[in-house]
XYZ file of C-alpha atoms in Angstrom:
780
model
C 49.920 58.798 5.203
C 46.686 58.146 3.340
C 47.111 54.970 1.332
C 43.560 53.783 0.746
C 40.207 55.437 0.129
C 37.078 53.624 1.300
C 35.076 52.285 -1.593
C 32.073 54.257 -0.366
C 34.058 57.506 -0.738
C 35.510 56.872 -4.175
C 34.121 58.956 -7.050
C 31.412 57.207 -8.956
C 30.978 54.493 -6.358
C 27.489 53.570 -5.217
C 27.240 51.057 -2.425
C 23.754 50.167 -3.585
C 25.356 49.090 -6.829
C 27.405 46.636 -4.817
C 24.209 44.834 -3.954
C 21.239 45.645 -1.752
C 21.115 44.066 1.681
C 18.719 41.416 0.358
C 21.034 40.501 -2.523
C 24.114 40.524 -0.323
C 22.218 38.397 2.202
C 21.609 35.844 -0.558
C 25.342 35.782 -1.275
C 26.137 35.565 2.428
C 23.826 32.563 2.837
C 25.372 30.833 -0.161
C 28.856 31.415 1.302
C 27.641 29.867 4.568
C 26.359 26.849 2.692
C 29.432 26.393 0.526
C 31.885 26.720 3.410
C 29.897 24.203 5.447
C 29.525 21.855 2.467
C 33.272 21.922 1.740
C 33.968 20.618 5.251
C 31.008 18.228 5.161
C 32.119 16.626 1.900
C 35.653 16.123 3.188
C 34.422 14.322 6.290
C 31.161 12.556 5.393
C 31.062 12.141 1.602
C 34.599 11.643 0.318
C 35.912 8.078 0.799
C 38.234 7.792 3.777
C 39.881 4.349 3.760
C 42.243 5.172 6.635
C 39.448 6.193 8.963
C 41.524 9.097 10.266
C 39.724 12.298 11.130
C 39.849 14.795 8.280
C 38.637 17.841 10.196
C 37.629 21.333 9.293
C 35.902 24.111 11.172
C 32.321 24.795 10.203
C 31.576 26.848 13.334
C 34.691 29.008 13.099
C 33.897 29.622 9.453
C 30.279 30.531 10.151
C 31.206 33.345 12.520
C 33.192 34.992 9.702
C 30.671 34.646 6.868
C 28.955 38.044 7.291
C 32.237 39.887 7.800
C 33.886 38.351 4.744
C 30.819 38.682 2.538
C 30.504 42.378 3.374
C 34.217 43.008 2.925
C 34.626 41.179 -0.377
C 31.349 42.078 -2.058
C 31.168 45.729 -0.957
C 34.438 47.207 0.243
C 37.485 45.302 -0.973
C 39.523 46.610 -3.916
C 41.994 44.881 -6.194
C 44.977 46.574 -4.565
C 43.969 45.458 -1.058
C 45.366 42.332 0.612
C 43.601 40.163 3.199
C 44.926 37.744 5.779
C 42.162 35.301 6.715
C 42.150 33.598 10.103
C 43.256 29.946 9.732
C 39.994 28.213 10.568
C 37.987 30.321 8.127
C 39.768 28.939 5.062
C 36.560 27.281 3.754
C 34.927 30.722 3.657
C 37.803 32.099 1.587
C 37.501 29.203 -0.843
C 33.730 29.668 -1.038
C 34.116 33.362 -1.859
C 36.816 32.655 -4.446
C 34.564 30.027 -6.016
C 31.654 32.471 -6.371
C 34.051 34.974 -7.926
C 35.268 32.444 -10.495
C 38.745 32.164 -8.961
C 38.456 28.488 -7.974
C 37.426 25.551 -10.109
C 34.528 23.474 -8.810
C 36.660 20.328 -8.825
C 38.639 21.654 -5.854
C 35.598 22.055 -3.589
C 35.687 18.342 -2.820
C 39.402 18.304 -1.964
C 39.694 20.082 1.389
C 42.642 18.541 3.270
C 43.139 15.975 0.529
C 46.542 15.430 -1.056
C 47.083 18.163 -3.645
C 43.798 19.813 -2.758
C 42.625 22.754 -0.675
C 44.934 23.206 2.278
C 43.870 23.004 5.902
C 44.637 26.700 6.286
C 45.104 29.438 3.668
C 48.387 29.002 1.819
C 49.952 31.324 -0.754
C 52.168 28.560 -2.060
C 49.899 25.500 -2.005
C 46.284 26.556 -2.497
C 44.983 26.682 -6.090
C 43.028 29.911 -5.576
C 44.223 33.423 -4.669
C 45.546 33.667 -1.109
C 47.204 36.899 -0.004
C 48.710 35.670 3.274
C 49.490 32.178 4.480
C 47.989 31.631 7.920
C 47.813 28.679 10.248
C 50.137 29.394 13.132
C 47.997 31.486 15.448
C 48.920 35.171 15.464
C 51.358 35.051 12.557
C 48.737 35.718 9.905
C 47.575 38.820 11.749
C 51.013 40.313 12.274
C 52.014 39.466 8.693
C 49.806 42.331 7.511
C 51.888 44.758 9.575
C 55.096 43.584 7.952
C 53.369 43.431 4.560
C 52.438 47.099 4.932
C 56.007 48.023 5.886
C 57.406 45.968 2.999
C 55.050 47.659 0.537
C 56.110 51.094 1.751
C 59.771 50.136 1.590
C 59.405 48.956 -2.013
C 57.529 52.124 -2.910
C 60.241 54.327 -1.372
C 63.308 52.510 -2.665
C 62.437 50.846 -5.970
C 59.074 52.361 -6.907
C 55.790 50.689 -7.876
C 55.127 49.145 -4.491
C 51.417 49.417 -5.060
C 48.751 50.885 -2.813
C 45.899 49.447 -0.853
C 44.904 48.343 2.603
C 46.256 45.359 4.465
C 43.327 43.619 6.177
C 43.682 40.943 8.832
C 40.658 38.892 9.852
C 41.664 37.784 13.315
C 40.192 35.236 15.697
C 39.766 36.738 19.162
C 41.814 33.892 20.687
C 44.736 34.977 18.492
C 45.051 38.051 20.690
C 46.339 35.744 23.432
C 49.597 35.434 21.490
C 52.360 37.618 22.881
C 53.818 38.029 19.389
C 50.701 39.994 18.421
C 51.402 42.613 21.043
C 55.115 42.707 20.289
C 54.113 43.719 16.771
C 51.298 46.112 17.703
C 53.546 48.023 20.096
C 56.394 48.613 17.642
C 56.589 52.402 17.168
C 56.551 52.148 13.368
C 53.128 50.485 13.372
C 51.259 53.593 14.527
C 52.078 55.207 11.152
C 50.488 52.446 9.064
C 47.137 53.921 8.095
C 46.576 51.182 5.515
C 46.407 48.549 8.261
C 42.942 47.227 9.243
C 42.303 44.352 11.617
C 38.843 42.867 12.106
C 38.578 40.804 15.280
C 36.037 37.985 15.132
C 34.848 38.374 18.729
C 32.928 35.107 19.088
C 34.066 34.655 22.687
C 34.980 31.008 22.278
C 38.278 29.193 22.093
C 38.897 25.606 21.051
C 37.755 23.987 24.294
C 35.454 26.438 26.010
C 33.665 29.735 26.253
C 36.174 32.393 27.255
C 35.196 33.149 30.875
C 36.295 36.802 30.900
C 36.099 38.612 27.580
C 38.009 41.762 28.617
C 37.084 43.444 25.320
C 37.348 46.861 26.959
C 40.911 46.077 28.065
C 41.894 44.853 24.585
C 40.384 47.930 22.984
C 42.273 50.126 25.425
C 45.535 48.390 24.559
C 45.037 49.047 20.856
C 44.032 52.662 21.519
C 47.130 53.188 23.672
C 49.250 51.958 20.762
C 47.759 54.638 18.509
C 45.092 52.575 16.721
C 41.614 53.684 15.795
C 39.222 51.356 17.636
C 35.766 50.656 16.199
C 33.195 48.588 18.057
C 30.521 46.654 16.138
C 28.610 45.075 18.973
C 24.890 45.033 18.164
C 22.821 44.834 15.002
C 19.856 46.893 13.883
C 17.208 44.703 15.517
C 18.781 44.857 18.945
C 19.517 48.561 18.601
C 15.846 49.152 17.781
C 14.786 47.128 20.834
C 17.164 49.107 23.035
C 15.212 52.239 22.065
C 11.919 50.855 23.368
C 10.652 50.941 26.968
C 12.751 48.398 28.843
C 15.434 48.548 26.163
C 17.976 50.406 28.264
C 17.624 47.752 30.932
C 18.009 45.012 28.329
C 21.240 46.595 27.031
C 22.655 46.871 30.541
C 21.693 43.275 31.254
C 23.377 41.912 28.108
C 26.433 44.129 28.549
C 26.919 42.998 32.134
C 26.282 39.279 31.838
C 29.267 36.867 31.770
C 30.250 35.353 28.436
C 29.248 31.892 29.547
C 25.741 33.038 30.477
C 25.259 34.735 27.112
C 26.460 31.629 25.305
C 24.089 29.495 27.367
C 21.189 31.692 26.347
C 22.005 31.014 22.711
C 21.136 27.378 23.353
C 17.697 28.214 24.836
C 14.317 28.063 23.139
C 12.046 31.115 23.274
C 10.135 30.020 26.378
C 13.291 29.477 28.387
C 14.703 32.771 27.110
C 11.689 34.630 28.500
C 12.440 33.100 31.888
C 16.223 33.486 31.927
C 17.000 36.667 30.008
C 15.365 39.219 32.364
C 17.575 38.020 35.241
C 16.813 39.013 38.832
C 18.160 42.564 38.916
C 16.183 45.784 39.346
C 15.451 45.982 35.624
C 14.055 42.440 35.336
C 10.438 43.558 35.154
C 11.059 46.088 32.416
C 12.989 43.516 30.389
C 10.229 40.929 30.797
C 7.686 43.481 29.600
C 9.758 44.222 26.506
C 10.211 40.538 25.715
C 6.463 39.983 26.038
C 5.945 42.249 23.016
C 8.063 39.960 20.815
C 7.000 36.784 19.087
C 9.154 33.719 19.630
C 11.003 33.929 16.314
C 11.874 37.603 16.783
C 13.083 36.984 20.325
C 15.390 34.155 19.268
C 16.655 36.198 16.326
C 17.230 39.297 18.435
C 19.636 37.598 20.821
C 21.763 36.580 17.846
C 21.616 40.025 16.245
C 25.201 40.956 16.956
C 27.082 43.558 14.935
C 29.392 41.051 13.277
C 26.397 39.518 11.501
C 24.600 42.775 10.628
C 25.395 44.018 7.134
C 24.526 47.653 7.843
C 26.619 47.731 11.021
C 29.569 46.220 9.186
C 29.131 48.671 6.300
C 29.228 51.570 8.728
C 32.383 50.263 10.369
C 34.257 49.785 7.100
C 33.174 53.238 5.940
C 34.432 54.827 9.188
C 38.037 53.652 8.826
C 40.578 56.436 9.357
C 43.379 55.967 6.833
C 45.850 58.057 8.828
C 46.389 55.403 11.522
C 45.886 51.658 11.892
C 42.360 50.508 12.656
C 40.972 47.586 14.617
C 37.311 46.642 14.348
C 35.899 44.505 17.156
C 33.034 42.632 15.515
C 30.895 40.714 18.006
C 29.816 37.399 16.527
C 28.371 34.010 17.413
C 30.546 31.006 16.724
C 28.594 28.724 14.410
C 26.157 31.502 13.482
C 23.379 30.130 11.298
C 24.247 26.492 12.064
C 22.564 24.074 14.486
C 25.755 24.162 16.549
C 25.789 27.945 17.040
C 26.979 28.990 20.464
C 27.672 25.466 21.677
C 30.786 25.528 23.889
C 32.301 22.515 22.098
C 31.419 23.429 18.522
C 34.961 24.286 17.412
C 35.558 21.060 15.511
C 32.025 19.673 15.520
C 30.548 18.517 12.229
C 26.973 18.817 11.042
C 25.180 15.573 10.361
C 23.796 14.797 6.923
C 20.312 15.542 8.233
C 21.448 18.908 9.563
C 23.069 19.744 6.239
C 19.788 18.940 4.480
C 17.929 21.282 6.837
C 20.542 24.000 6.287
C 20.163 23.669 2.517
C 16.432 24.148 2.752
C 16.843 27.245 4.916
C 19.449 28.995 2.722
C 18.066 27.975 -0.641
C 20.707 25.439 -1.644
C 20.281 21.999 -3.182
C 22.059 19.197 -1.259
C 22.012 17.091 -4.439
C 23.803 19.876 -6.315
C 25.875 21.377 -3.497
C 28.167 23.418 -5.731
C 25.503 25.052 -7.895
C 26.156 28.711 -8.687
C 23.507 31.406 -8.728
C 21.225 31.303 -11.788
C 22.495 33.382 -14.683
C 20.914 36.815 -14.736
C 19.931 36.744 -11.068
C 20.805 39.715 -8.883
C 23.170 37.568 -6.816
C 24.965 36.306 -9.931
C 25.356 39.866 -11.193
C 26.751 40.971 -7.832
C 29.319 38.166 -8.012
C 30.264 39.170 -11.562
C 30.652 42.859 -10.675
C 32.725 41.992 -7.639
C 34.958 39.682 -9.643
C 35.584 42.443 -12.187
C 36.360 44.969 -9.455
C 38.798 42.645 -7.701
C 40.557 41.422 -10.839
C 44.269 41.682 -10.158
C 47.046 41.448 -12.707
C 49.933 39.273 -11.537
C 53.097 41.365 -11.802
C 55.984 40.010 -13.793
C 58.905 39.409 -11.468
C 61.904 41.523 -12.351
C 65.254 39.743 -12.126
C 67.657 40.612 -9.348
C 70.579 42.670 -10.693
C 73.641 40.549 -11.292
C 75.637 39.719 -8.188
C 79.366 38.978 -8.105
C 80.418 35.575 -6.802
C 83.755 36.811 -5.433
C 84.655 40.288 -4.200
C 88.346 39.527 -4.683
C 89.578 40.011 -1.141
C 92.078 37.672 0.480
C 91.951 38.646 4.144
C 95.144 38.515 6.162
C 95.905 39.090 9.795
C 93.233 38.372 12.379
C 89.523 38.783 11.616
C 86.079 37.458 12.534
C 83.330 36.136 10.303
C 80.944 38.613 11.927
C 83.080 41.550 10.844
C 83.341 39.990 7.375
C 79.564 40.431 6.968
C 79.736 44.215 7.319
C 82.838 44.419 5.118
C 81.226 42.368 2.335
C 78.118 44.565 2.309
C 80.235 47.683 1.953
C 82.272 46.078 -0.821
C 79.033 45.178 -2.585
C 77.972 48.840 -2.723
C 81.152 49.582 -4.677
C 81.375 46.532 -6.931
C 77.691 45.901 -7.644
C 75.740 49.062 -6.725
C 72.548 48.018 -8.518
C 72.395 44.748 -6.605
C 73.398 46.493 -3.370
C 70.384 48.804 -3.734
C 68.174 45.733 -3.341
C 69.783 44.788 -0.027
C 67.806 45.722 3.073
C 69.093 44.852 6.524
C 66.958 44.431 9.627
C 68.074 44.143 13.221
C 66.540 44.350 16.715
C 68.679 47.118 18.231
C 71.974 45.272 17.663
C 73.337 47.012 14.557
C 76.596 48.189 16.079
C 77.261 45.049 18.129
C 76.886 42.875 15.016
C 79.273 44.978 12.897
C 76.634 46.635 10.722
C 77.727 50.130 11.742
C 79.691 50.866 8.555
C 76.821 49.642 6.372
C 74.292 51.745 8.310
C 76.491 54.825 7.966
C 76.764 54.196 4.239
C 73.119 53.519 3.305
C 71.127 55.159 6.099
C 68.145 54.000 8.107
C 64.773 53.553 6.433
C 61.878 55.661 7.665
C 58.619 56.545 5.938
C 59.514 60.211 6.480
C 62.879 61.942 6.837
C 63.811 62.705 10.430
C 66.335 65.122 11.877
C 69.637 63.585 12.967
C 70.342 65.656 16.059
C 73.792 64.098 16.453
C 74.995 64.830 12.921
C 77.331 67.555 14.234
C 78.642 65.507 17.163
C 82.233 64.571 16.298
C 82.268 61.775 18.858
C 79.250 59.989 17.362
C 80.514 57.031 15.335
C 77.227 55.442 14.260
C 75.244 57.989 12.243
C 71.502 57.386 12.488
C 70.221 59.117 9.345
C 66.553 58.210 8.923
C 65.103 58.746 5.456
C 62.714 57.061 2.980
C 65.652 55.824 0.885
C 67.545 54.191 3.776
C 68.335 50.493 3.561
C 68.459 49.468 7.206
C 65.331 48.911 9.305
C 65.713 48.836 13.060
C 62.961 47.259 15.146
C 62.627 46.978 18.880
C 64.078 44.036 20.772
C 61.541 41.512 19.486
C 62.973 38.750 17.318
C 59.571 37.569 16.093
C 58.950 41.036 14.662
C 62.272 40.911 12.834
C 61.649 37.599 11.105
C 58.040 38.551 10.367
C 59.322 41.598 8.513
C 62.023 39.487 6.846
C 59.356 37.153 5.488
C 57.379 39.980 3.920
C 60.447 41.798 2.578
C 61.423 38.467 1.059
C 58.020 38.098 -0.637
C 58.027 41.372 -2.580
C 59.275 39.555 -5.675
C 55.964 37.677 -5.877
C 53.626 40.398 -4.562
C 54.808 43.349 -6.650
C 57.456 41.912 -8.954
C 60.122 43.834 -7.064
C 62.682 41.459 -5.534
C 64.589 42.569 -2.464
C 67.611 40.998 -0.802
C 66.657 41.086 2.906
C 69.187 40.230 5.620
C 68.172 40.008 9.262
C 70.788 40.015 12.008
C 70.258 38.873 15.595
C 72.189 37.185 18.359
C 72.425 33.488 17.574
C 71.075 32.306 20.968
C 67.767 33.945 20.032
C 67.438 32.393 16.589
C 65.414 29.505 18.002
C 62.965 32.013 19.473
C 62.411 33.417 16.006
C 62.610 30.160 14.074
C 58.905 29.305 14.007
C 57.684 32.589 12.454
C 60.697 32.676 10.132
C 59.891 29.130 9.017
C 56.307 30.187 8.371
C 57.541 33.105 6.293
C 59.610 30.697 4.192
C 56.539 28.495 3.745
C 54.634 31.552 2.522
C 57.254 32.308 -0.129
C 59.418 34.806 1.732
C 63.094 34.425 0.799
C 65.576 36.033 3.162
C 68.893 35.621 4.942
C 68.928 35.256 8.711
C 72.301 35.891 10.333
C 72.888 34.560 13.833
C 75.863 36.220 15.488
C 77.683 35.945 17.832
C 77.214 32.230 18.325
C 78.078 29.148 20.327
C 80.008 28.584 23.517
C 82.731 30.554 21.760
C 80.952 33.398 23.581
C 82.999 32.215 26.531
C 82.141 34.931 29.089
C 78.422 34.559 28.293
C 77.232 31.541 30.243
C 74.040 29.520 30.446
C 71.548 29.594 27.601
C 73.247 32.645 26.069
C 75.505 30.158 24.339
C 73.650 28.595 21.396
C 73.727 24.804 21.025
C 71.019 23.615 18.623
C 71.274 26.214 15.840
C 74.047 24.566 13.729
C 71.681 21.842 12.510
C 68.938 24.220 11.321
C 70.031 23.816 7.715
C 69.510 20.061 7.898
C 66.038 20.321 9.375
C 64.485 23.500 7.959
C 62.840 23.208 4.515
C 63.511 25.983 2.051
C 66.708 27.039 3.767
C 70.460 26.615 3.265
C 72.724 27.014 6.293
C 76.344 28.127 6.322
C 78.777 28.386 9.210
C 81.978 29.745 7.674
C 85.314 29.483 9.462
C 87.158 32.301 7.690
C 86.329 35.782 6.429
C 86.620 34.839 2.755
C 84.287 31.885 3.355
C 81.782 34.268 4.943
C 81.974 36.539 1.902
C 81.497 33.709 -0.583
C 78.606 32.117 1.293
C 76.886 35.487 1.730
C 77.094 36.197 -2.004
C 75.834 32.702 -2.841
C 72.927 33.152 -0.421
C 72.013 36.536 -1.906
C 71.992 34.970 -5.373
C 69.278 32.521 -4.267
C 66.826 35.255 -3.234
C 63.984 36.939 -5.083
C 63.158 34.311 -7.690
C 60.583 31.529 -8.134
C 63.143 28.765 -7.531
C 64.927 30.633 -4.746
C 65.380 29.811 -1.091
C 66.352 31.360 2.209
C 69.637 31.059 4.063
C 70.862 31.039 7.644
C 74.430 32.188 8.346
C 75.915 31.354 11.755
C 78.784 33.738 12.379
C 81.289 34.212 15.174
C 83.089 36.984 17.039
C 86.178 34.846 17.563
C 89.272 36.439 15.984
C 90.932 33.882 13.706
C 94.264 33.985 11.916
C 93.166 34.313 8.305
C 96.362 32.779 6.910
C 95.074 29.435 8.216
C 92.538 29.503 5.368
C 95.395 28.983 2.881
C 93.385 30.578 0.070
C 94.967 29.546 -3.252
C 96.666 32.340 -5.158
C 96.019 30.783 -8.581
C 92.706 32.116 -9.963
C 91.473 28.700 -11.091
C 92.379 27.106 -7.774
C 90.705 29.978 -5.914
C 87.520 29.492 -7.923
C 87.644 25.757 -7.163
C 87.894 26.547 -3.464
C 84.992 28.994 -3.708
C 82.767 26.409 -5.397
C 83.578 23.916 -2.654
C 82.859 26.451 0.084
C 79.476 27.232 -1.436
C 78.713 23.524 -1.948
C 79.335 22.598 1.689
C 83.042 22.304 2.523
C 86.618 21.784 1.408
C 89.745 19.876 2.323
C 91.888 22.368 4.170
C 94.756 19.957 4.753
C 95.397 16.764 2.809
C 98.232 14.338 3.659
C 99.179 11.294 1.571
C 99.697 9.090 4.593
C 96.777 10.306 6.722
C 95.234 7.734 9.058
C 92.446 9.905 10.468
C 90.283 12.805 9.284
C 89.212 15.762 11.409
C 86.095 17.523 10.077
C 85.311 20.783 11.845
C 83.096 23.785 11.301
C 83.207 27.495 12.055
C 85.118 28.656 15.102
C 86.456 25.154 15.768
C 88.843 25.197 12.794
C 91.596 26.718 14.933
C 91.376 23.804 17.401
C 91.114 21.274 14.572
C 94.299 22.525 12.912
C 96.142 22.737 16.225
C 95.130 19.156 17.027
C 96.269 17.990 13.566
C 99.673 19.602 14.136
C 100.087 17.867 17.490
C 98.969 14.521 16.111
C 101.444 14.769 13.262
C 104.247 15.549 15.703
C 103.270 12.397 17.615
C 103.275 10.264 14.428
C 99.538 10.230 13.609
C 98.859 12.073 10.366
C 95.464 13.753 9.936
C 93.518 15.231 7.055
C 91.495 18.330 7.993
C 88.148 19.076 6.346
C 86.453 22.458 6.795
C 82.665 22.009 6.700
C 80.746 25.128 5.684
C 77.234 23.713 5.293
C 76.107 20.492 6.997
C 72.713 20.918 5.347
C 74.106 20.859 1.823
C 76.306 17.876 2.641
C 73.306 16.052 4.058
C 71.349 16.822 0.883
C 74.245 15.452 -1.165
C 74.274 12.260 0.874
C 70.516 11.845 0.464
C 70.861 12.442 -3.268
C 73.519 9.747 -3.465
C 70.924 7.364 -2.043
C 68.317 8.480 -4.565
C 66.408 10.631 -2.076
C 66.160 14.199 -3.322
C 68.510 16.465 -5.243
C 71.963 17.602 -4.245
C 75.520 18.060 -5.504
C 76.989 14.634 -4.751
C 80.403 15.558 -6.179
C 81.230 17.506 -3.036
C 81.220 14.315 -0.954
C 83.946 12.812 -3.140
C 85.974 16.008 -2.829
C 85.793 15.981 0.968
C 85.883 12.232 1.654
C 87.471 10.406 -1.317
C 86.532 6.751 -1.695
C 90.230 5.848 -1.712
C 90.736 7.429 1.749
C 88.130 5.889 4.106
C 89.903 6.973 7.290
C 88.299 7.132 10.762
C 86.565 10.435 11.367
C 86.480 12.952 14.228
C 83.866 15.683 13.870
C 83.858 18.793 16.025
C 81.373 21.664 16.114
C 80.563 24.506 18.490
C 77.051 23.155 18.895
C 75.292 19.839 19.201
C 77.500 16.986 17.908
C 74.695 15.325 15.927
C 75.047 18.170 13.405
C 78.067 16.505 11.775
C 77.673 12.924 12.989
C 76.060 11.808 9.717
C 79.344 12.452 7.865
C 80.690 9.120 9.125
C 78.126 7.361 6.915
C 79.614 8.856 3.740
C 82.345 6.152 3.824
C 81.000 4.038 6.711
C 84.011 4.748 8.933
C 84.599 4.652 12.710
C 83.649 7.970 14.222
C 83.814 10.240 17.275
C 81.455 13.225 17.429
C 82.557 16.158 19.593
C 80.262 19.064 20.374
C 78.171 20.806 22.987
C 75.396 18.992 24.832
C 75.125 20.979 28.074
C 74.157 24.500 28.981
C 77.108 26.831 28.793
C 79.513 28.038 31.433
C 81.177 31.414 31.809
C 84.950 31.465 31.599
C 87.877 31.884 29.251
C 87.753 30.340 25.796
C 90.168 27.607 26.839
C 88.181 26.780 29.991
C 84.857 26.652 28.189
C 86.161 24.530 25.307
C 87.744 22.144 27.792
C 84.497 21.922 29.788
C 82.563 20.871 26.681
C 85.278 18.612 25.268
C 85.851 20.521 22.048
C 89.366 21.780 22.775
C 92.484 20.579 20.955
C 93.232 18.055 23.719
C 89.831 16.434 23.253
C 90.279 16.247 19.477
C 93.692 14.634 19.872
C 92.320 12.058 22.315
C 89.407 11.217 20.027
C 91.730 10.755 17.035
C 94.054 8.494 18.980
C 91.131 6.429 20.257
C 90.179 5.749 16.638
C 93.661 4.971 15.343
C 95.454 3.088 18.107
């Protein structure tokens, strides 16, 4: 699918009009100065009373200056999006400043409170940022999921926009396994709008990378269906390679280890003449070639890599094939153009004031007026103005999400699971609120049927950029119908949880990118939620609003032993910013919390949600859902706010607060206690995170609905408290501080064991016997 036309191939476009090499070189040098000065001011000019290191990455920025200058000032279009490697954020701010997208006052605020962020941030930086980056690898893969999200919006709601998704990637980012999980997903090979540019500077934070293995990396991309472009040498070196001795020089440079090449970058001309020829059979020919060059040309030639050559970069961008993803390997020098270029420890090094003065003289800047723009009427100023006009982007007005019901009206009876309630609620939504249901998109890593999404998938179909034949459509024994079409609402990825949450983040950001809000729901096994939590958290930080469903969960998965039984996930809602967590006990609670979570998505003040569901069949009559409409609505509001009193006794001497699958044991324990003469209240907690927020708000720390605390733990009933959760006990332990009462916290603190439900609960001390003992310990 062709989704972007190179600027050089668009009608009426003249690359010369985008600035001659000399004019673009002036802009490039000013970007180098500004990016270096932004870091310099933060560390050596701005007052720093604490004395703590401020930081910044002048060398990592310098290696990207030519690439970003060429891309922005010659090839980028308004509809394109760019993810910039984390340590090149000063370059992005410098470019935005020259384009009039950043006020000068911010140039002195890098890493200051309320100022320019350490790494590009969509939500916190004052200038345009397309993708938040910072966690290595996530910014690169975000462009993949951004491309998929754009196509999904275009197919299902219209007006998804066009344009390429560029990722400017540090070569060390390719060490991240999550990068390859994303690259290898079969859907990625169809994304012709995807372009990655790898800043191949051959250095990591601490050292020169000993073995580059660029050929291997290029082969891996090619095997995944990508177009691979190599921008290794610039015009000067290519011209030298054509001279007598040039072939030998090329072979010598190609064959030398990274560390040797980097060492040569630190050599003066005389030492280069001695070291560069080497001692191989071509040494004499190389020495003869070098003898023809003056010292300045020799030093410049060694640094003439393709990632710093404007013509080579132009050719690469113009050669992009829009029918498949493209990766451009741009060879660069870390710290290019700075005194620290090529130094193995230059990653976080800072130029001295004297070095900054020398740099200013070389690039035509004024250290006394570091933020001066190009003179009005100059060719460079006109290039900046033309580029700014070309890249001007209208911010889309966010459309509201169609109205969602708060209650689907079901009162489940019999035995059911909260996991099954998810699929049932989605199907009900298609009937009761079809417009809102059209905004729902589900994502799973090959677990659709085992997480009860089969009915939903049969109803809405599977999303694909093109319609595919369902070869099992006439098979009467096939229950799950896999109908792939551009209007489908379920996206199935491979078994890679980081891919799933990466896509969730971008599907959840369509409201701000294109004004088209979606309601994305990702489903995975709860034990693997922690694997996916870091990229999901980063997606939330970047403005992506989604629902992550972890199911099945806990040691309630009795036959599944070891780490397949999740322990730490129940407290995610307390600890994760921008997220509300629910762990419903009953099917109706699952429905209500799902609808409330959907209602928080796709809006400027929205947030994400995590639902922890269970496969344990539970008697739904235990929920005692009120029949009176007003009482039912009161219960619903309590469920959504964090919990409700499931059993209240006038003469209670102890309270049992439980969550999720443990409600059956809590109620059974309360019955046994009452038979023995100890009366217990039973509280069903649905969201520890919301209750914690309420408690903090009561203390004047943050916002929250404090009324729910009085509903669950009335001031007139400060009874001792037993909390029980199928997860770590600290999740609910804070509830004892609501009324400052004696407390016993029951939960799971050890790796799981296989066995029956009764055996496993007994092993972890969360069975009815353990609850009874804890209550008696507090009351006798």
